[in-house]
mmCIF file of C-alpha atoms in Angstrom:
data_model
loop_
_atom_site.group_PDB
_atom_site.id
_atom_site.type_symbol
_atom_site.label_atom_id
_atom_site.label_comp_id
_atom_site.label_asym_id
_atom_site.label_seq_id
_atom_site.Cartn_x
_atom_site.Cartn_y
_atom_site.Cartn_z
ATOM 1 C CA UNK A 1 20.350 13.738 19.584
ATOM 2 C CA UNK A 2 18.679 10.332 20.292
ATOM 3 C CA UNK A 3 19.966 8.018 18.290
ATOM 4 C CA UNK A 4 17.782 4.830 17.099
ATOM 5 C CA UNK A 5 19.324 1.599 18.416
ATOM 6 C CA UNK A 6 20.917 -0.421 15.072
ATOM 7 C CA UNK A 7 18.222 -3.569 16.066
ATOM 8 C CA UNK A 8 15.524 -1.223 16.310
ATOM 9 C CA UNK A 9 12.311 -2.138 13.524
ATOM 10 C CA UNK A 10 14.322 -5.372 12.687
ATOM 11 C CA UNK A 11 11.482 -6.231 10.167
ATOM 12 C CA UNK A 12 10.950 -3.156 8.624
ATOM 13 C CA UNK A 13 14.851 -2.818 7.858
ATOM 14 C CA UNK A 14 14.295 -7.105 6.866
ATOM 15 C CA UNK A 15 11.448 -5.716 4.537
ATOM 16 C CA UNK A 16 13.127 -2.996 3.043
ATOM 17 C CA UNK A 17 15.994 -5.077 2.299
ATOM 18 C CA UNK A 18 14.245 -7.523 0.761
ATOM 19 C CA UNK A 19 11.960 -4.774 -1.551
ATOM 20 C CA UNK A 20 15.605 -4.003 -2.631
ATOM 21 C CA UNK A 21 16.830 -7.152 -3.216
ATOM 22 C CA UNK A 22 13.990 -8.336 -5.474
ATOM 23 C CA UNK A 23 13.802 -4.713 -7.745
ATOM 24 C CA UNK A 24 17.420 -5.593 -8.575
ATOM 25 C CA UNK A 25 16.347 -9.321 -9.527
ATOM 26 C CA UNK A 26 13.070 -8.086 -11.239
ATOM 27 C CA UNK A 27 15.426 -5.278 -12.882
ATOM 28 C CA UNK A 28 18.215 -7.959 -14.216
ATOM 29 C CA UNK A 29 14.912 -10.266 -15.207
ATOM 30 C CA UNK A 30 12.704 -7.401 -17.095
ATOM 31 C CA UNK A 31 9.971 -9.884 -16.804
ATOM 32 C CA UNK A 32 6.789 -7.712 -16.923
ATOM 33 C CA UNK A 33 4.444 -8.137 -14.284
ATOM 34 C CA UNK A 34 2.205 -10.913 -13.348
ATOM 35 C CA UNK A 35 -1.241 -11.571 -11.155
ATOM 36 C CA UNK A 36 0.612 -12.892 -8.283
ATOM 37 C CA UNK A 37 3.593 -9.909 -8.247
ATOM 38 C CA UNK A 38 1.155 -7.971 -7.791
ATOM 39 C CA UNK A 39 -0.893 -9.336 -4.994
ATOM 40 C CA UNK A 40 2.303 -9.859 -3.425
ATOM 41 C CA UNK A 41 3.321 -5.822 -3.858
ATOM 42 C CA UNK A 42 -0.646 -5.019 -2.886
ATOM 43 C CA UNK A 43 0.178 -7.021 0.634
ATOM 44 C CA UNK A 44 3.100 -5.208 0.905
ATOM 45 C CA UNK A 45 1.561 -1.833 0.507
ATOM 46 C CA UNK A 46 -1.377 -2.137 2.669
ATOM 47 C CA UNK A 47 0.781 -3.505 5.635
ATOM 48 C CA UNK A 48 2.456 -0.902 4.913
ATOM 49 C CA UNK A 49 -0.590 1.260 5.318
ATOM 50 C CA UNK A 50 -1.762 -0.084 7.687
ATOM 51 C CA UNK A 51 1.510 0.966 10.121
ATOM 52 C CA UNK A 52 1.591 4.796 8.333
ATOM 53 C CA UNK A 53 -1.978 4.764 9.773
ATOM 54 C CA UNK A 54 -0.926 3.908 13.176
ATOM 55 C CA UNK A 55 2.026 5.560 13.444
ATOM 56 C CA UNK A 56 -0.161 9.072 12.385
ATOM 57 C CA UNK A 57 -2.643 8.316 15.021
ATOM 58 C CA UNK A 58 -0.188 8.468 17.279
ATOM 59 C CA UNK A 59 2.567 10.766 16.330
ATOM 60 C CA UNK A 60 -0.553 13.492 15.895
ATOM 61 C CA UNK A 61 -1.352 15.269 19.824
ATOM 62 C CA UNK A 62 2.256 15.024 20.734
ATOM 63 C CA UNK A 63 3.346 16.607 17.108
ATOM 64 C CA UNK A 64 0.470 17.944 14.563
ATOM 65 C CA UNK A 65 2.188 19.061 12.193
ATOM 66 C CA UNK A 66 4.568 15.383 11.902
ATOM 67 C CA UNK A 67 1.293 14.071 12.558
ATOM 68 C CA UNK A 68 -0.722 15.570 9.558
ATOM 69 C CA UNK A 69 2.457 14.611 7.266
ATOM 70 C CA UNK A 70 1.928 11.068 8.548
ATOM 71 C CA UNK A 71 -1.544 11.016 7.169
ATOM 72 C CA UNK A 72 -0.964 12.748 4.052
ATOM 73 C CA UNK A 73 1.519 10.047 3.748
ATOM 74 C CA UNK A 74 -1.107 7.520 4.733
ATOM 75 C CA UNK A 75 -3.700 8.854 1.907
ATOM 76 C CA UNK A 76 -1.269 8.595 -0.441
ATOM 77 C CA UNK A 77 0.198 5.183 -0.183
ATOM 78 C CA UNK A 78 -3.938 4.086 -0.465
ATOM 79 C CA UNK A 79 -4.110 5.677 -3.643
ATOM 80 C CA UNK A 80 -1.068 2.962 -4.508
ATOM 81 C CA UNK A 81 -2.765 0.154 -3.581
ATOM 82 C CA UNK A 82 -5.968 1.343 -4.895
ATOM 83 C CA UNK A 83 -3.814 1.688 -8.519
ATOM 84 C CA UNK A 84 -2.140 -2.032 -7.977
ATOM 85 C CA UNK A 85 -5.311 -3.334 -7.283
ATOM 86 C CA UNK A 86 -6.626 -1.527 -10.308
ATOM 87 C CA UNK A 87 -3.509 -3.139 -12.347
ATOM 88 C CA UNK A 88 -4.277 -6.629 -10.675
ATOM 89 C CA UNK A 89 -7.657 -6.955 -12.583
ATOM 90 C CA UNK A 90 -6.481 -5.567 -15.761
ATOM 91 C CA UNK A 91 -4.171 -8.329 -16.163
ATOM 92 C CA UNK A 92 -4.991 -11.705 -17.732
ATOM 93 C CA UNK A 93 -6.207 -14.681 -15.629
ATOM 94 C CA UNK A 94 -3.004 -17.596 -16.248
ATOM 95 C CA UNK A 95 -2.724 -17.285 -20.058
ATOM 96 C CA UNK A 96 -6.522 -16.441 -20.580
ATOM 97 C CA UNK A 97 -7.040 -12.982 -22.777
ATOM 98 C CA UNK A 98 -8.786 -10.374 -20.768
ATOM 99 C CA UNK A 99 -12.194 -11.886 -18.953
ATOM 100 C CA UNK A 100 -14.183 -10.741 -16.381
ATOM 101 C CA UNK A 101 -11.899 -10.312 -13.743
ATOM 102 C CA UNK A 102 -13.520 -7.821 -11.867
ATOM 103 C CA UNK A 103 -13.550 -7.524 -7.710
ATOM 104 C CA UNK A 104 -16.429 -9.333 -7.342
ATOM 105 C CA UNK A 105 -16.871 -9.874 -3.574
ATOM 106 C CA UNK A 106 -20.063 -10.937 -3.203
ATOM 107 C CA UNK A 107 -18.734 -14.257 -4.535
ATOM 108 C CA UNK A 108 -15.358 -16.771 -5.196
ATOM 109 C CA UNK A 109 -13.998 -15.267 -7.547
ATOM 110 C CA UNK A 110 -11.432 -17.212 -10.002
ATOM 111 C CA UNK A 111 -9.402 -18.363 -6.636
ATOM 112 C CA UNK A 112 -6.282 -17.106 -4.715
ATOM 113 C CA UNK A 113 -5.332 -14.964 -5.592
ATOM 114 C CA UNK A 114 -7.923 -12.532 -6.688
ATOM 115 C CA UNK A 115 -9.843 -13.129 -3.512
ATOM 116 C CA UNK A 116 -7.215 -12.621 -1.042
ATOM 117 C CA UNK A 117 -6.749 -8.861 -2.514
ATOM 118 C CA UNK A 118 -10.292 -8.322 -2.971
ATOM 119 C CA UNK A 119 -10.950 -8.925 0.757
ATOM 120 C CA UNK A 120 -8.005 -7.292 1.856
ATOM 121 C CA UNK A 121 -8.219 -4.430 -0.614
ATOM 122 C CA UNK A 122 -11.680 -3.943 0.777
ATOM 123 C CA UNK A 123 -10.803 -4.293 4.624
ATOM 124 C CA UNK A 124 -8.592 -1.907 3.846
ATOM 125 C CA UNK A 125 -10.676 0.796 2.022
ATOM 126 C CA UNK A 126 -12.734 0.740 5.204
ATOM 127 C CA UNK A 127 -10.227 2.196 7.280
ATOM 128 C CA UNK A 128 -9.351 4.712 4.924
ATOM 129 C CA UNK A 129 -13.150 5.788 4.113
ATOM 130 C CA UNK A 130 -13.590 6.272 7.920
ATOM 131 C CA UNK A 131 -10.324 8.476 8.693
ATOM 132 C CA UNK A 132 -10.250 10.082 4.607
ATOM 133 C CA UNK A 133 -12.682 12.392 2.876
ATOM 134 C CA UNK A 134 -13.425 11.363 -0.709
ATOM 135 C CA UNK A 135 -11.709 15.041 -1.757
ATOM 136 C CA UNK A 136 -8.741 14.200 0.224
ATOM 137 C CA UNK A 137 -8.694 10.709 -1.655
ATOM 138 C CA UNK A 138 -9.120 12.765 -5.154
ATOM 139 C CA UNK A 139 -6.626 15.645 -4.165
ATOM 140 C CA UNK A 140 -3.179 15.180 -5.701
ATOM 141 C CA UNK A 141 0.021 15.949 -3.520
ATOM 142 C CA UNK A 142 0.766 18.777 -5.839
ATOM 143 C CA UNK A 143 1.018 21.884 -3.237
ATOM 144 C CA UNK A 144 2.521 19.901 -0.708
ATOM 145 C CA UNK A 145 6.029 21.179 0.332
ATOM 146 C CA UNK A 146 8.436 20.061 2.634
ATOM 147 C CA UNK A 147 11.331 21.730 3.820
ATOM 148 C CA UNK A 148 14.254 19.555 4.919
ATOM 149 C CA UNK A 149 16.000 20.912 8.188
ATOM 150 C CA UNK A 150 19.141 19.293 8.053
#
């Protein structure tokens, strides 16, 4: 069995590590969460994305079947972004009640950070409406089995 090098994906273990580090500090705080978190957690999930995409694309002719889990995979972290982002705008601007914070790209809106997960909430709904039917988008993973061979 090929065995992965231990300094192999250095930043994805880094990331992970660091995705564990703060749920124990946000766990110990119980702070709810705020605009900014959650930009920060959108980033994190479209990178994120953005590599399940890649990695799909290529794992696919050499292995369909890894390759089709890949994308399911792929579909599935957009609908968590798409629900952060959703969560984003449904929070209150600073200590403002409720206002219009819509996605409103066709101009500013209230500043960083609402525009920098607009546009890349956007950028990356492109991708996804290219390589993702809208029923795949709408199907839940319910159905979907995997069986573990080890």
């Amino acid at each position: 069995m090929n065995t992965p090098h231990p300094d192999a994906h250095p930043y994805l273990r880094a990331s992970t590590a660091g995705l564990r580090h703060h749920t124990r500090a946000h766990t110990a705080s119980g702070a709810p969460a705020d605009r900014l978190h959650l930009d920060t957690l959108h980033a994190h999930l479209t990178a994120a994305h953005q590599l399940l995409d890649q990695l799909a694309e290529a794992t696919r002719p050499p292995h369909p079947a890894a390759g089709r889990h890949l994308a399911t995979a792929h579909t599935r972290l957009w609908q968590s972004a798409a629900a952060v982002h959703d969560a984003f705008h449904l929070l209150p601007v600073a200590d403002e009640p409720l206002a219009d914070t819509g996605c409103h790209p066709e101009r500013l809106p209230e500043g960083p950070p609402v525009l920098t997960i607009c546009q890349r909430h956007l950028a990356a709904g492109h991708v996804v409406r290219r390589k993702t039917t809208p029923s795949d988008l709408n199907t839940p993973l319910h159905g979907h089995t995997t069986t573990c061979s080890r």
